[in-house]
Amino acid sequence: MVGVEKTMQHVGKVLQNIGICENVYEILIECPKIAEESKPGQFLHIKVNKGIDPLLRRPISISRINRDEGSISLIYQVIGKGTKEMTGFRQGDDIDIIGPLGNGFSIFTGSKCAVVGGGIGIAPLLELASCISDCDAYLGFKCSTFKLGEYKAACRELHIATEDGSVGSMGYVTDLIKNINRYDIIYTCGPKPMMKKVKELCEKSSVKCFVSLEERMGCGVGACLVCACRIKEGDTWHYKKVCADGPVFEAGEVDFDD
Ligand SMILES: Cc1cc2nc3c(=O)[nH]c(=O)nc-3n(C[C@H](O)[C@H](O)[C@H](O)COP(=O)(O)OP(=O)(O)OC[C@H]3O[C@@H](n4cnc5c(N)ncnc54)[C@H](O)[C@@H]3O)c2cc1C
Ligand code: FES
């Protein structure tokens, strides 16, 4: 684990850290090594403060990779102590990062793809959508939206649902996906009930589906088992580590009722 940390531990420079909607921030970090090596769907394990509390790093997905400028951007929702600490990062601060971690999304050229994101799950899908030509996006929010402009620029079709109906259709994002069989592959990230529904829709229409999971994490590099989740391989279920074996899995492997 120490060896892994040594090769993957970096110091990034905060270029910007701004609120983009209620309780949601975007942090832009200069770190050429990470920008060069990252792929969509991977995550960073971030030391969120200068002291020791909270002790554990926090996992945040890479949202955009700007290789030319040597920077990456992350979008994070303020949930508890760790993410609250992150809002205190200022331009010019050094930030201690381990990454890029995890396996990321597989991209299949020539396939008809769509991303389905809910809430903060929209963040990790943005770089992916911009890497796939003719990708469609289905995005669901509770009320306030974010990153619609970038999704519009990256995608062929953009479908939006909000629970209060303030933008796009009123309801859940899964209500928007009518003809899922026009896609070869769906990539999804968001609340578990949403991903479960997307998985079921894909299964009914024999569409390949990849999900990006979030579990509480300890080490982030496969050493502590905090992030274990139930995964099916063939006919047998066993546990895999979301940090090292994921966070992206084929939907059919994942037990959302675990
Ligand atoms: C691979 C991965 C990628 C992620 N990407 C993003 C991202 O791009 N943007 C983003 O905003 N968040 C992301 N998260 C979630 C983020 O890591 C947590 O919200 C964060 O660690 C919470 O820390 P905290 O100290 O603010 O809250 P805490 O005080 O640690 O927790 C507050 C509450 O949230 C719950 N909680 C904390 N972490 C998680 C978790 N991982 N899953 C479910 N419940 C949790 C706790 O049980 C507790 O009830 C990701 C998580 C993983 C595993
Ligand atoms: S967080 Fe330690 S094994 Fe995944």
GROMACS .gro file of C-alpha atoms and ligand atoms in nm:
model
  315
    1MET     CA    1   0.000   0.000   0.000
    2VAL     CA    2   0.287   0.235   0.084
    3GLY     CA    3   0.438   0.151  -0.256
    4VAL     CA    4   0.111   0.229  -0.433
    5GLU     CA    5   0.082   0.559  -0.249
    6LYS     CA    6   0.438   0.654  -0.341
    7THR     CA    7   0.388   0.614  -0.713
    8MET     CA    8   0.038   0.758  -0.723
    9GLN     CA    9   0.061   1.035  -0.465
   10HIS     CA   10   0.075   1.382  -0.617
   11VAL     CA   11   0.063   1.745  -0.513
   12GLY     CA   12  -0.190   1.943  -0.716
   13LYS     CA   13  -0.231   2.319  -0.723
   14VAL     CA   14  -0.584   2.455  -0.677
   15LEU     CA   15  -0.667   2.686  -0.969
   16GLN     CA   16  -1.031   2.751  -0.873
   17ASN     CA   17  -1.289   2.620  -0.627
   18ILE     CA   18  -1.636   2.763  -0.682
   19GLY     CA   19  -1.998   2.687  -0.604
   20ILE     CA   20  -2.188   2.587  -0.918
   21CYS     CA   21  -2.529   2.530  -0.757
   22GLU     CA   22  -2.670   2.479  -0.409
   23ASN     CA   23  -2.423   2.267  -0.207
   24VAL     CA   24  -2.233   2.164  -0.520
   25TYR     CA   25  -1.880   2.287  -0.599
   26GLU     CA   26  -1.635   2.248  -0.884
   27ILE     CA   27  -1.264   2.241  -0.809
   28LEU     CA   28  -1.008   2.284  -1.086
   29ILE     CA   29  -0.668   2.137  -0.998
   30GLU     CA   30  -0.341   2.170  -1.187
   31CYS     CA   31  -0.166   1.833  -1.185
   32PRO     CA   32  -0.015   1.743  -1.525
   33LYS     CA   33   0.073   1.385  -1.424
   34ILE     CA   34  -0.286   1.302  -1.325
   35ALA     CA   35  -0.429   1.482  -1.630
   36GLU     CA   36  -0.200   1.279  -1.854
   37GLU     CA   37  -0.283   0.941  -1.697
   38SER     CA   38  -0.654   0.971  -1.615
   39LYS     CA   39  -0.945   0.824  -1.803
   40PRO     CA   40  -1.319   0.887  -1.762
   41GLY     CA   41  -1.472   0.708  -1.463
   42GLN     CA   42  -1.156   0.703  -1.251
   43PHE     CA   43  -1.141   0.881  -0.918
   44LEU     CA   44  -0.899   1.062  -0.689
   45HIS     CA   45  -0.849   1.005  -0.319
   46ILE     CA   46  -0.814   1.345  -0.164
   47LYS     CA   47  -0.666   1.466   0.162
   48VAL     CA   48  -0.929   1.719   0.246
   49ASN     CA   49  -0.745   1.920   0.511
   50LYS     CA   50  -0.401   2.024   0.633
   51GLY     CA   51  -0.438   1.866   0.981
   52ILE     CA   52  -0.542   1.512   1.077
   53ASP     CA   53  -0.920   1.544   1.115
   54PRO     CA   54  -1.084   1.388   0.921
   55LEU     CA   55  -0.812   1.127   0.897
   56LEU     CA   56  -0.943   0.943   0.595
   57ARG     CA   57  -0.916   1.075   0.244
   58ARG     CA   58  -1.237   1.127   0.044
   59PRO     CA   59  -1.294   0.968  -0.299
   60ILE     CA   60  -1.415   1.207  -0.573
   61SER     CA   61  -1.455   1.118  -0.942
   62ILE     CA   62  -1.272   1.298  -1.217
   63SER     CA   63  -1.527   1.509  -1.402
   64ARG     CA   64  -1.316   1.675  -1.672
   65ILE     CA   65  -0.963   1.608  -1.797
   66ASN     CA   66  -0.784   1.903  -1.960
   67ARG     CA   67  -0.466   1.742  -2.091
   68ASP     CA   68  -0.345   2.054  -2.277
   69GLU     CA   69  -0.355   2.264  -1.961
   70GLY     CA   70  -0.244   1.978  -1.734
   71SER     CA   71  -0.550   2.010  -1.511
   72ILE     CA   72  -0.850   1.810  -1.398
   73SER     CA   73  -1.180   1.921  -1.254
   74LEU     CA   74  -1.393   1.753  -0.987
   75ILE     CA   75  -1.752   1.827  -0.894
   76TYR     CA   76  -1.845   1.754  -0.534
   77GLN     CA   77  -2.154   1.781  -0.320
   78VAL     CA   78  -2.117   1.897   0.039
   79ILE     CA   79  -2.237   1.602   0.250
   80GLY     CA   80  -2.041   1.602   0.578
   81LYS     CA   81  -1.716   1.711   0.738
   82GLY     CA   82  -1.480   1.605   0.459
   83THR     CA   83  -1.658   1.769   0.168
   84LYS     CA   84  -1.725   2.078   0.384
   85GLU     CA   85  -1.346   2.101   0.440
   86MET     CA   86  -1.296   2.088   0.063
   87THR     CA   87  -1.492   2.409   0.018
   88GLY     CA   88  -1.209   2.581   0.210
   89PHE     CA   89  -0.950   2.516  -0.064
   90ARG     CA   90  -0.837   2.845  -0.217
   91GLN     CA   91  -0.661   2.934  -0.542
   92GLY     CA   92  -0.288   2.856  -0.504
   93ASP     CA   93  -0.332   2.597  -0.226
   94ASP     CA   94  -0.148   2.268  -0.258
   95ILE     CA   95  -0.367   1.960  -0.244
   96ASP     CA   96  -0.249   1.607  -0.163
   97ILE     CA   97  -0.400   1.357  -0.405
   98ILE     CA   98  -0.370   0.983  -0.466
   99GLY     CA   99  -0.475   0.879  -0.813
  100PRO     CA  100  -0.596   0.826  -1.069
  101LEU     CA  101  -0.760   0.522  -0.906
  102GLY     CA  102  -1.007   0.259  -1.023
  103ASN     CA  103  -1.069   0.110  -1.363
  104GLY     CA  104  -1.282   0.376  -1.536
  105PHE     CA  105  -1.528   0.328  -1.823
  106SER     CA  106  -1.452   0.111  -2.125
  107ILE     CA  107  -1.526   0.296  -2.449
  108PHE     CA  108  -1.646   0.095  -2.749
  109THR     CA  109  -1.598   0.289  -3.071
  110GLY     CA  110  -1.880   0.263  -3.322
  111SER     CA  111  -2.143   0.178  -3.059
  112LYS     CA  112  -2.453   0.387  -3.003
  113CYS     CA  113  -2.423   0.508  -2.645
  114ALA     CA  114  -2.607   0.712  -2.385
  115VAL     CA  115  -2.520   0.826  -2.036
  116VAL     CA  116  -2.786   0.830  -1.764
  117GLY     CA  117  -2.694   1.039  -1.461
  118GLY     CA  118  -2.873   1.139  -1.146
  119GLY     CA  119  -2.772   1.420  -0.909
  120ILE     CA  120  -2.401   1.431  -0.836
  121GLY     CA  121  -2.370   1.111  -1.046
  122ILE     CA  122  -2.379   1.346  -1.344
  123ALA     CA  123  -2.021   1.455  -1.265
  124PRO     CA  124  -1.825   1.138  -1.359
  125LEU     CA  125  -2.021   1.093  -1.682
  126LEU     CA  126  -1.931   1.432  -1.833
  127GLU     CA  127  -1.579   1.349  -1.955
  128LEU     CA  128  -1.706   1.014  -2.081
  129ALA     CA  129  -1.988   1.179  -2.281
  130SER     CA  130  -1.740   1.420  -2.438
  131CYS     CA  131  -1.510   1.132  -2.543
  132ILE     CA  132  -1.785   0.941  -2.728
  133SER     CA  133  -1.905   1.076  -3.061
  134ASP     CA  134  -2.285   1.106  -3.091
  135CYS     CA  135  -2.349   1.021  -2.726
  136ASP     CA  136  -2.693   1.106  -2.585
  137ALA     CA  137  -2.742   1.219  -2.225
  138TYR     CA  138  -3.032   1.170  -1.985
  139LEU     CA  139  -2.985   1.376  -1.671
  140GLY     CA  140  -3.200   1.388  -1.358
  141PHE     CA  141  -3.191   1.649  -1.083
  142LYS     CA  142  -3.397   1.713  -0.770
  143CYS     CA  143  -3.438   2.086  -0.850
  144SER     CA  144  -3.132   2.296  -0.933
  145THR     CA  145  -2.932   2.184  -1.236
  146PHE     CA  146  -2.563   2.210  -1.321
  147LYS     CA  147  -2.329   2.147  -1.616
  148LEU     CA  148  -2.611   2.154  -1.873
  149GLY     CA  149  -2.409   2.382  -2.107
  150GLU     CA  150  -2.115   2.141  -2.115
  151TYR     CA  151  -2.343   1.841  -2.167
  152LYS     CA  152  -2.521   2.026  -2.448
  153ALA     CA  153  -2.187   2.094  -2.617
  154ALA     CA  154  -2.070   1.733  -2.574
  155CYS     CA  155  -2.385   1.537  -2.663
  156ARG     CA  156  -2.610   1.477  -2.961
  157GLU     CA  157  -2.936   1.474  -2.762
  158LEU     CA  158  -2.980   1.609  -2.409
  159HIS     CA  159  -3.287   1.504  -2.205
  160ILE     CA  160  -3.346   1.657  -1.863
  161ALA     CA  161  -3.583   1.571  -1.579
  162THR     CA  162  -3.627   1.754  -1.250
  163GLU     CA  163  -3.840   1.632  -0.962
  164ASP     CA  164  -4.004   1.975  -0.924
  165GLY     CA  165  -4.042   2.030  -1.299
  166SER     CA  166  -3.838   2.353  -1.293
  167VAL     CA  167  -3.621   2.242  -1.587
  168GLY     CA  168  -3.709   1.980  -1.850
  169SER     CA  169  -3.974   1.719  -1.772
  170MET     CA  170  -4.119   1.679  -1.426
  171GLY     CA  171  -4.031   1.343  -1.268
  172TYR     CA  172  -3.745   1.094  -1.273
  173VAL     CA  173  -3.479   1.064  -1.538
  174THR     CA  174  -3.570   0.697  -1.590
  175ASP     CA  175  -3.916   0.810  -1.715
  176LEU     CA  176  -3.741   0.983  -2.007
  177ILE     CA  177  -3.574   0.677  -2.156
  178LYS     CA  178  -3.841   0.555  -2.393
  179ASN     CA  179  -3.665   0.352  -2.662
  180ILE     CA  180  -3.365   0.218  -2.481
  181ASN     CA  181  -3.318  -0.049  -2.748
  182ARG     CA  182  -3.189   0.219  -2.986
  183TYR     CA  183  -2.867   0.210  -2.784
  184ASP     CA  184  -2.591  -0.052  -2.773
  185ILE     CA  185  -2.449   0.069  -2.442
  186ILE     CA  186  -2.577   0.268  -2.145
  187TYR     CA  187  -2.343   0.411  -1.882
  188THR     CA  188  -2.505   0.517  -1.555
  189CYS     CA  189  -2.411   0.680  -1.226
  190GLY     CA  190  -2.633   0.818  -0.952
  191PRO     CA  191  -2.854   0.706  -0.664
  192LYS     CA  192  -2.881   0.326  -0.628
  193PRO     CA  193  -3.260   0.309  -0.699
  194MET     CA  194  -3.202   0.497  -1.025
  195MET     CA  195  -2.918   0.270  -1.134
  196LYS     CA  196  -3.123  -0.037  -1.041
  197LYS     CA  197  -3.407   0.086  -1.264
  198VAL     CA  198  -3.167   0.160  -1.551
  199LYS     CA  199  -3.021  -0.188  -1.512
  200GLU     CA  200  -3.372  -0.342  -1.532
  201LEU     CA  201  -3.464  -0.138  -1.841
  202CYS     CA  202  -3.141  -0.243  -2.012
  203GLU     CA  203  -3.190  -0.609  -1.920
  204LYS     CA  204  -3.541  -0.607  -2.070
  205SER     CA  205  -3.405  -0.475  -2.400
  206SER     CA  206  -3.073  -0.666  -2.397
  207VAL     CA  207  -2.872  -0.344  -2.389
  208LYS     CA  208  -2.523  -0.357  -2.235
  209CYS     CA  209  -2.507  -0.143  -1.922
  210PHE     CA  210  -2.219  -0.019  -1.707
  211VAL     CA  211  -2.271   0.130  -1.361
  212SER     CA  212  -2.033   0.339  -1.155
  213LEU     CA  213  -2.071   0.252  -0.786
  214GLU     CA  214  -2.008   0.459  -0.477
  215GLU     CA  215  -1.926   0.297  -0.145
  216ARG     CA  216  -1.769   0.436   0.168
  217MET     CA  217  -1.393   0.399   0.134
  218GLY     CA  218  -1.096   0.360   0.362
  219CYS     CA  219  -0.764   0.313   0.184
  220GLY     CA  220  -0.893   0.358  -0.174
  221VAL     CA  221  -0.628   0.119  -0.309
  222GLY     CA  222  -0.755  -0.231  -0.234
  223ALA     CA  223  -0.600  -0.293   0.108
  224CYS     CA  224  -0.874  -0.252   0.371
  225LEU     CA  225  -1.198  -0.411   0.231
  226VAL     CA  226  -1.416  -0.120   0.355
  227CYS     CA  227  -1.561  -0.078   0.005
  228ALA     CA  228  -1.653  -0.445  -0.059
  229CYS     CA  229  -1.973  -0.500  -0.262
  230ARG     CA  230  -2.153  -0.814  -0.380
  231ILE     CA  231  -2.067  -0.901  -0.740
  232LYS     CA  232  -2.179  -1.191  -0.958
  233GLU     CA  233  -1.928  -1.382  -1.165
  234GLY     CA  234  -2.083  -1.661  -1.371
  235ASP     CA  235  -2.342  -1.814  -1.139
  236THR     CA  236  -2.170  -1.732  -0.811
  237TRP     CA  237  -2.182  -1.420  -0.598
  238HIS     CA  238  -1.878  -1.293  -0.415
  239TYR     CA  239  -1.734  -0.966  -0.288
  240LYS     CA  240  -1.521  -0.726  -0.489
  241LYS     CA  241  -1.357  -0.398  -0.396
  242VAL     CA  242  -1.521  -0.090  -0.545
  243CYS     CA  243  -1.191   0.103  -0.524
  244ALA     CA  244  -0.965  -0.146  -0.701
  245ASP     CA  245  -1.202  -0.370  -0.902
  246GLY     CA  246  -1.443  -0.084  -0.981
  247PRO     CA  247  -1.589   0.169  -0.944
  248VAL     CA  248  -1.725   0.075  -1.288
  249PHE     CA  249  -1.891  -0.269  -1.320
  250GLU     CA  250  -2.117  -0.434  -1.573
  251ALA     CA  251  -2.469  -0.384  -1.436
  252GLY     CA  252  -2.551  -0.757  -1.452
  253GLU     CA  253  -2.273  -0.827  -1.200
  254VAL     CA  254  -2.412  -0.592  -0.935
  255ASP     CA  255  -2.661  -0.681  -0.662
  256PHE     CA  256  -2.846  -0.356  -0.594
  257ASP     CA  257  -3.046  -0.522  -0.315
  258ASP     CA  258  -2.730  -0.604  -0.115
  259LIG     C1  259  -1.554   0.607  -0.638
  259LIG     C2  260  -1.631   0.722  -0.575
  259LIG     C3  261  -1.648   0.837  -0.649
  259LIG     C4  262  -1.717   0.945  -0.592
  259LIG     N1  263  -1.733   1.057  -0.669
  259LIG     C5  264  -1.795   1.163  -0.615
  259LIG     C6  265  -1.808   1.284  -0.692
  259LIG     O1  266  -1.762   1.295  -0.806
  259LIG     N2  267  -1.871   1.388  -0.632
  259LIG     C7  268  -1.922   1.378  -0.505
  259LIG     O2  269  -1.980   1.477  -0.456
  259LIG     N3  270  -1.914   1.267  -0.432
  259LIG     C8  271  -1.851   1.160  -0.484
  259LIG     N4  272  -1.839   1.045  -0.408
  259LIG     C9  273  -1.899   1.042  -0.273
  259LIG    C10  274  -1.806   1.114  -0.175
  259LIG     O3  275  -1.686   1.042  -0.164
  259LIG    C11  276  -1.874   1.126  -0.038
  259LIG     O4  277  -1.988   1.209  -0.050
  259LIG    C12  278  -1.777   1.186   0.061
  259LIG     O5  279  -1.673   1.096   0.087
  259LIG    C13  280  -1.852   1.220   0.191
  259LIG     O6  281  -1.755   1.266   0.283
  259LIG     P1  282  -1.794   1.367   0.397
  259LIG     O7  283  -1.682   1.370   0.492
  259LIG     O8  284  -1.838   1.497   0.340
  259LIG     O9  285  -1.920   1.303   0.461
  259LIG     P2  286  -1.920   1.203   0.585
  259LIG    O10  287  -1.927   1.283   0.708
  259LIG    O11  288  -1.811   1.101   0.569
  259LIG    O12  289  -2.054   1.128   0.558
  259LIG    C14  290  -2.179   1.195   0.566
  259LIG    C15  291  -2.287   1.096   0.534
  259LIG    O13  292  -2.275   1.047   0.399
  259LIG    C16  293  -2.262   0.905   0.396
  259LIG     N5  294  -2.158   0.874   0.298
  259LIG    C17  295  -2.031   0.918   0.299
  259LIG     N6  296  -1.963   0.871   0.193
  259LIG    C18  297  -2.046   0.796   0.123
  259LIG    C19  298  -2.034   0.719   0.005
  259LIG     N7  299  -1.920   0.709  -0.065
  259LIG     N8  300  -2.143   0.653  -0.039
  259LIG    C20  301  -2.257   0.659   0.031
  259LIG     N9  302  -2.276   0.731   0.143
  259LIG    C21  303  -2.172   0.797   0.189
  259LIG    C22  304  -2.221   0.864   0.536
  259LIG    O14  305  -2.268   0.735   0.568
  259LIG    C23  306  -2.284   0.971   0.622
  259LIG    O15  307  -2.416   0.938   0.655
  259LIG    C24  308  -1.771   0.936  -0.461
  259LIG    C25  309  -1.755   0.819  -0.387
  259LIG    C26  310  -1.686   0.713  -0.445
  259LIG    C27  311  -1.668   0.587  -0.365
  260FES     S1  312  -1.129   0.130   0.024
  260FES    FE1  313  -0.983  -0.006   0.111
  260FES     S2  314  -1.014  -0.184  -0.014
  260FES    FE2  315  -1.140  -0.036  -0.110
   0.00000   0.00000   0.00000
